[in-house]
CSV table of C-alpha atoms in Angstrom, one decimal:
chain,number,residue,atom,x,y,z
A,1289,ALA,CA,40.9,72.5,-21.6
A,1290,GLN,CA,41.7,72.3,-17.9
A,1291,SER,CA,40.3,74.5,-15.2
A,1292,VAL,CA,40.4,75.0,-11.4
A,1293,ALA,CA,37.6,76.4,-9.3
A,1294,GLN,CA,38.1,77.9,-5.8
A,1295,PRO,CA,34.5,78.7,-4.8
A,1296,GLU,CA,35.4,80.8,-1.8
A,1297,ASP,CA,37.0,84.3,-2.2
A,1298,GLN,CA,37.7,84.4,1.5
A,1299,VAL,CA,37.7,81.9,4.4
A,1300,ASN,CA,37.7,83.2,8.0
A,1301,VAL,CA,38.7,80.9,10.9
A,1302,ALA,CA,39.7,81.4,14.5
A,1303,GLU,CA,43.3,80.6,15.6
A,1304,GLY,CA,43.5,77.0,16.8
A,1305,ASN,CA,40.5,75.9,14.8
A,1306,PRO,CA,40.8,73.6,11.8
A,1307,LEU,CA,40.7,75.1,8.4
A,1308,THR,CA,39.7,74.0,4.9
A,1309,VAL,CA,40.2,75.8,1.6
A,1310,LYS,CA,38.2,74.2,-1.2
A,1311,CYS,CA,39.4,73.4,-4.7
A,1312,THR,CA,37.8,71.5,-7.6
A,1313,TYR,CA,39.4,70.8,-10.9
A,1314,SER,CA,38.6,69.7,-14.5
A,1315,VAL,CA,41.3,68.0,-16.6
A,1316,SER,CA,41.6,65.4,-19.4
A,1317,GLY,CA,44.0,62.7,-18.3
A,1318,ASN,CA,45.5,62.2,-14.9
A,1319,PRO,CA,45.9,65.3,-12.8
A,1320,TYR,CA,48.9,66.8,-11.1
A,1321,LEU,CA,47.5,69.0,-8.4
A,1322,PHE,CA,49.3,71.7,-6.4
A,1323,TRP,CA,48.7,74.3,-3.7
A,1324,TYR,CA,50.7,77.5,-3.5
A,1325,VAL,CA,50.6,80.3,-0.9
A,1326,GLN,CA,51.2,84.0,-1.5
A,1327,TYR,CA,52.1,86.5,1.2
A,1328,PRO,CA,51.6,90.2,0.5
A,1329,ASN,CA,54.0,91.6,-2.2
A,1330,ARG,CA,55.7,88.2,-2.6
A,1331,GLY,CA,55.9,85.5,-5.2
A,1332,LEU,CA,54.0,82.2,-4.9
A,1333,GLN,CA,55.5,79.5,-2.6
A,1334,PHE,CA,54.9,75.8,-3.2
A,1335,LEU,CA,53.0,74.1,-0.4
A,1336,LEU,CA,52.3,70.6,-1.6
A,1337,LYS,CA,51.4,68.5,-4.5
A,1338,TYR,CA,49.5,65.3,-5.5
A,1339,ILE,CA,50.9,63.3,-8.4
A,1340,THR,CA,50.1,59.7,-7.6
A,1341,GLY,CA,49.8,57.4,-4.6
A,1342,ASP,CA,48.2,58.2,-1.3
A,1343,ASN,CA,45.2,60.4,-1.6
A,1344,LEU,CA,46.3,62.4,1.6
A,1345,VAL,CA,49.4,64.4,0.9
A,1346,LYS,CA,51.3,66.4,3.5
A,1347,GLY,CA,53.2,69.6,2.8
A,1348,SER,CA,54.9,72.5,4.4
A,1349,TYR,CA,53.9,74.3,7.6
A,1350,GLY,CA,51.5,71.5,8.7
A,1351,PHE,CA,49.2,71.7,5.7
A,1352,GLU,CA,47.8,68.7,4.0
A,1353,ALA,CA,45.4,68.1,1.1
A,1354,GLU,CA,43.1,65.3,0.2
A,1355,PHE,CA,42.7,64.2,-3.4
A,1356,ASN,CA,39.2,62.9,-4.2
A,1357,LYS,CA,39.0,61.5,-7.8
A,1358,SER,CA,35.3,60.9,-7.8
A,1359,GLN,CA,34.5,64.5,-6.6
A,1360,THR,CA,37.4,66.0,-8.6
A,1361,SER,CA,38.5,67.9,-5.5
A,1362,PHE,CA,41.7,68.7,-3.8
A,1363,HIS,CA,40.9,70.6,-0.6
A,1364,LEU,CA,43.6,72.1,1.5
A,1365,LYS,CA,43.4,71.4,5.3
A,1366,LYS,CA,45.2,72.2,8.5
A,1367,PRO,CA,44.2,70.8,11.9
A,1368,SER,CA,45.0,74.0,13.9
A,1369,ALA,CA,45.2,77.4,12.2
A,1370,LEU,CA,47.8,80.0,13.1
A,1371,VAL,CA,47.5,83.8,12.6
A,1372,SER,CA,50.6,83.5,10.5
A,1373,ASP,CA,48.7,81.3,8.0
A,1374,SER,CA,46.8,84.3,6.8
A,1375,ALA,CA,47.6,84.7,3.1
A,1376,LEU,CA,46.3,84.1,-0.4
A,1377,TYR,CA,46.1,80.4,-1.4
A,1378,PHE,CA,46.1,79.1,-5.0
A,1379,CYS,CA,45.1,75.7,-6.2
A,1380,ALA,CA,46.6,74.6,-9.6
A,1381,VAL,CA,46.4,71.7,-12.0
A,1382,ARG,CA,48.1,70.2,-15.0
A,1383,ALA,CA,47.4,67.1,-16.9
A,1384,LEU,CA,49.6,64.1,-17.4
A,1385,PRO,CA,50.5,63.8,-20.2
A,1386,GLY,CA,50.3,67.4,-21.1
A,1387,ARG,CA,51.9,70.8,-21.1
A,1388,ARG,CA,53.9,71.5,-18.0
A,1389,ALA,CA,52.4,75.0,-17.4
A,1390,LEU,CA,50.0,75.1,-14.5
A,1391,THR,CA,46.4,76.4,-14.6
A,1392,PHE,CA,45.5,78.3,-11.5
A,1393,GLY,CA,42.4,79.0,-9.6
A,1394,SER,CA,41.3,82.5,-8.7
A,1395,GLY,CA,42.7,82.2,-5.2
A,1396,THR,CA,41.2,82.1,-1.7
A,1397,ARG,CA,42.2,84.6,1.0
A,1398,LEU,CA,42.5,83.0,4.4
A,1399,GLN,CA,42.1,85.2,7.4
A,1400,VAL,CA,42.9,83.7,10.8
A,1401,GLN,CA,41.7,85.7,13.7
A,1402,PRO,CA,43.5,85.7,17.0
B,375,ASN,CA,71.1,79.6,-5.4
B,376,ALA,CA,69.1,82.7,-6.1
B,377,GLY,CA,66.3,80.8,-7.8
B,378,VAL,CA,64.2,82.9,-10.1
B,379,THR,CA,65.1,86.6,-10.2
B,380,GLN,CA,62.9,89.3,-11.8
B,381,THR,CA,63.7,93.0,-12.5
B,382,PRO,CA,62.4,95.6,-12.1
B,383,LYS,CA,60.2,95.1,-9.0
B,384,PHE,CA,58.1,98.2,-9.8
B,385,ARG,CA,57.6,100.3,-12.9
B,386,ILE,CA,55.3,103.0,-14.1
B,387,LEU,CA,54.8,103.4,-17.8
B,388,LYS,CA,52.9,105.9,-19.9
B,389,ILE,CA,50.5,104.7,-22.6
B,390,GLY,CA,52.3,103.7,-25.7
B,391,GLN,CA,55.7,103.2,-24.1
B,392,SER,CA,57.6,99.9,-24.3
B,393,MET,CA,59.7,98.0,-21.8
B,394,THR,CA,61.2,94.7,-21.1
B,395,LEU,CA,60.7,92.7,-17.9
B,396,GLN,CA,63.8,90.6,-17.2
B,397,CYS,CA,63.8,87.1,-15.7
B,398,THR,CA,66.7,84.8,-15.0
B,399,GLN,CA,67.0,81.4,-13.2
B,400,ASP,CA,70.0,79.5,-11.9
B,401,MET,CA,68.4,76.1,-11.4
B,402,ASN,CA,69.2,74.8,-14.9
B,403,HIS,CA,65.5,74.5,-15.6
B,404,ASN,CA,64.4,73.8,-19.2
B,405,TYR,CA,60.9,75.3,-18.9
B,406,MET,CA,60.2,79.0,-18.2
B,407,TYR,CA,56.9,80.8,-17.9
B,408,TRP,CA,55.4,84.3,-17.7
B,409,TYR,CA,52.1,84.8,-15.8
B,410,ARG,CA,50.1,87.9,-15.0
B,411,GLN,CA,48.1,88.2,-11.8
B,412,ASP,CA,45.1,90.4,-11.7
B,413,PRO,CA,42.9,90.8,-8.5
B,414,GLY,CA,40.4,88.0,-8.1
B,415,MET,CA,41.5,86.4,-11.4
B,416,GLY,CA,44.3,84.1,-10.3
B,417,LEU,CA,47.3,83.8,-12.6
B,418,LYS,CA,47.0,83.7,-16.4
B,419,LEU,CA,49.7,82.3,-18.6
B,420,ILE,CA,51.1,84.8,-21.1
B,421,TYR,CA,54.0,82.8,-22.8
B,422,TYR,CA,56.1,79.8,-22.0
B,423,SER,CA,59.3,78.2,-23.3
B,424,VAL,CA,60.4,74.6,-23.3
B,425,GLY,CA,64.0,75.4,-24.0
B,426,ALA,CA,66.4,77.9,-25.6
B,427,GLY,CA,65.1,79.0,-28.9
B,428,ILE,CA,61.5,77.7,-28.4
B,429,THR,CA,58.6,79.7,-27.2
B,430,ASP,CA,54.8,79.4,-27.3
B,431,LYS,CA,51.7,81.4,-26.5
B,432,GLY,CA,49.7,80.9,-23.4
B,433,GLU,CA,46.2,82.1,-22.7
B,434,VAL,CA,46.8,85.9,-22.9
B,435,PRO,CA,49.7,86.6,-25.3
B,436,ASN,CA,48.3,89.7,-27.0
B,437,GLY,CA,50.5,92.8,-26.5
B,438,TYR,CA,53.5,90.8,-25.4
B,439,ASN,CA,56.6,89.2,-26.9
B,440,VAL,CA,59.2,86.9,-25.5
B,441,SER,CA,62.5,85.4,-26.5
B,442,ARG,CA,64.7,82.6,-25.1
B,443,SER,CA,68.3,82.8,-26.3
B,444,THR,CA,69.8,81.1,-23.3
B,445,THR,CA,68.6,78.5,-20.8
B,446,GLU,CA,68.8,81.0,-18.0
B,447,ASP,CA,67.0,84.1,-19.4
B,448,PHE,CA,63.4,84.7,-20.5
B,449,PRO,CA,62.6,88.4,-21.0
B,450,LEU,CA,59.1,89.6,-21.6
B,451,ARG,CA,58.6,92.6,-23.9
B,452,LEU,CA,55.6,94.9,-23.7
B,453,GLU,CA,55.1,96.9,-26.9
B,454,LEU,CA,52.9,100.0,-26.9
B,455,ALA,CA,51.8,99.7,-23.3
B,456,ALA,CA,48.1,100.0,-22.5
B,457,PRO,CA,46.2,100.4,-19.2
B,458,SER,CA,44.9,96.9,-19.5
B,459,GLN,CA,48.5,95.7,-19.0
B,460,THR,CA,48.5,97.1,-15.5
B,461,SER,CA,49.2,94.0,-13.5
B,462,VAL,CA,51.7,92.0,-11.4
B,463,TYR,CA,53.9,89.8,-13.6
B,464,PHE,CA,55.5,86.6,-12.4
B,465,CYS,CA,58.2,84.6,-14.0
B,466,ALA,CA,58.5,80.9,-13.1
B,467,SER,CA,60.6,78.0,-14.1
B,468,SER,CA,60.5,74.2,-13.8
B,469,PHE,CA,62.0,70.9,-14.9
B,470,ASN,CA,65.6,70.0,-14.6
B,471,ARG,CA,66.3,67.0,-16.8
B,472,LEU,CA,68.7,65.5,-14.3
B,473,ALA,CA,66.2,65.8,-11.4
B,474,GLY,CA,63.2,64.7,-13.5
B,475,ASP,CA,59.7,66.1,-13.6
B,476,THR,CA,58.8,67.0,-10.0
B,477,GLY,CA,56.0,69.1,-11.4
B,478,GLU,CA,56.1,72.2,-9.3
B,479,LEU,CA,56.9,75.7,-10.7
B,480,PHE,CA,59.4,78.0,-8.9
B,481,PHE,CA,58.3,81.6,-8.9
B,482,GLY,CA,60.1,85.0,-8.8
B,483,GLU,CA,59.0,87.8,-6.5
B,484,GLY,CA,57.0,89.5,-9.2
B,485,SER,CA,57.1,92.8,-11.1
B,486,ARG,CA,54.4,95.3,-10.5
B,487,LEU,CA,53.6,97.3,-13.6
B,488,THR,CA,51.3,100.4,-13.8
B,489,VAL,CA,50.4,101.9,-17.1
B,490,LEU,CA,49.0,105.4,-16.9
């Protein structure tokens, strides 16, 4: 079975400061890893993914994530937070080979204070 | 392209009623999914389909049924609605054979269901 853990329900950061949203995973086989963002009353929007290659992946809106195989982590980062980044963030995983459905974490709410 | 379209956006049901949540996608994706989202619980997979005529259970299938008669449509049926089915439901799709397996799922805007 595969699983994702997002240990923080909420992360608070001041605008302009760097942010990190944590994610660890468990999967049999090679992982495909994803980050999605959800704004209030909206669907999930894809931010970035890791499939293979460089451990640092860059995505939309200045976000990036670092894949660490030994720590089974895929933390989301941004060098300088914006108030508009405030949203709910989900980490997700699937195994390769394996079913294409994603397994999601419980989500982390990011609050960026002006 | 509209992407993934879900209807209705909101619905209130009484206990024991039935209804169907509609989902259609115009990206020629082979795979379609239904998830439910409960506060603090993330998204849980209800059912998924790998193509027309093929469906399979996810983590939380009880109380739901699906069908996939066309590539575009994947309706979710709730029979005998219960308060435990109060949730936000998301339809998603992925994998266009011509584009290859890029991995990510594309989501609809969600359907908020309340069972009273």
